[in-house]
Amino acid sequence: MTFILDRFPLMTATPANWPHNELVGDKLIMPPPRTIQQAEERLNKPKQGEINCLDWWFCTKQT
């Protein structure tokens, strides 16, 4: 369990049927941004290839 906690920060969630989820596959779900600043910062991350966003509030990242 320590390996999982060290490798994946607690700021992600696993979808149902992970890692074989039909919508996001083996990616982890990120929580929605809590502030406008976080939302603005998140807008640049898909462009940099760090995360994938289906909408401003629903983003995933690779494990």
Short mmCIF file of C-alpha atoms in Angstrom, two decimals:
data_model
loop_
_atom_site.label_atom_id
_atom_site.label_comp_id
_atom_site.label_asym_id
_atom_site.label_seq_id
_atom_site.Cartn_x
_atom_site.Cartn_y
_atom_site.Cartn_z
CA MET A 1 0.00 0.00 0.00
CA THR A 2 2.89 2.39 0.67
CA PHE A 3 4.00 2.05 -2.95
CA ILE A 4 0.57 3.11 -4.21
CA LEU A 5 0.42 6.11 -1.89
CA ASP A 6 3.94 7.18 -2.85
CA ARG A 7 3.34 6.80 -6.57
CA PHE A 8 -0.13 8.33 -6.81
CA PRO A 9 -0.86 11.50 -4.87
CA LEU A 10 -4.11 11.53 -2.92
CA MET A 11 -5.43 14.19 -5.27
CA THR A 12 -6.70 11.58 -7.75
CA ALA A 13 -9.47 9.00 -7.83
CA THR A 14 -9.78 5.71 -9.63
CA PRO A 15 -12.84 5.24 -11.85
CA ALA A 16 -15.09 2.20 -11.72
CA ASN A 17 -13.58 -0.91 -13.32
CA TRP A 18 -10.10 0.64 -13.23
CA PRO A 19 -7.77 0.07 -15.10
CA HIS A 20 -10.25 -1.12 -17.76
CA ASN A 21 -12.70 1.79 -17.57
CA GLU A 22 -14.51 2.29 -20.88
CA LEU A 23 -14.30 6.11 -20.71
CA VAL A 24 -10.83 6.87 -19.32
CA GLY A 25 -9.02 3.51 -19.49
CA ASP A 26 -6.16 3.33 -16.99
CA LYS A 27 -6.01 7.06 -16.27
CA LEU A 28 -6.74 8.57 -12.85
CA ILE A 29 -9.45 11.19 -12.33
CA MET A 30 -8.34 14.56 -10.99
CA PRO A 31 -10.62 16.54 -8.67
CA PRO A 32 -12.20 19.68 -10.11
CA PRO A 33 -10.35 22.94 -9.49
CA ARG A 34 -11.32 24.70 -6.26
CA THR A 35 -10.46 28.24 -7.33
CA ILE A 36 -10.51 30.32 -10.49
CA GLN A 37 -6.71 30.42 -10.37
CA GLN A 38 -6.53 26.62 -10.34
CA ALA A 39 -8.99 26.46 -13.25
CA GLU A 40 -6.86 28.90 -15.25
CA GLU A 41 -3.67 26.95 -14.49
CA ARG A 42 -5.37 23.74 -15.55
CA LEU A 43 -6.17 25.22 -18.98
CA ASN A 44 -2.47 25.08 -19.91
CA LYS A 45 -1.77 21.55 -18.71
CA PRO A 46 -3.52 19.72 -21.60
CA LYS A 47 -1.49 21.80 -24.05
CA GLN A 48 1.68 20.63 -22.28
CA GLY A 49 0.55 16.99 -22.40
CA GLU A 50 0.39 16.65 -18.60
CA ILE A 51 -3.34 15.90 -18.39
CA ASN A 52 -6.36 15.20 -20.60
CA CYS A 53 -9.57 17.20 -20.05
CA LEU A 54 -13.00 16.30 -21.35
CA ASP A 55 -14.34 19.51 -19.80
CA TRP A 56 -12.97 22.18 -17.42
CA TRP A 57 -14.08 20.12 -14.42
CA PHE A 58 -13.33 16.57 -15.67
CA CYS A 59 -9.64 15.91 -16.21
CA THR A 60 -7.57 12.74 -16.08
CA LYS A 61 -3.87 12.02 -15.90
CA GLN A 62 -1.77 9.03 -16.76
CA THR A 63 -0.79 6.63 -13.98
#
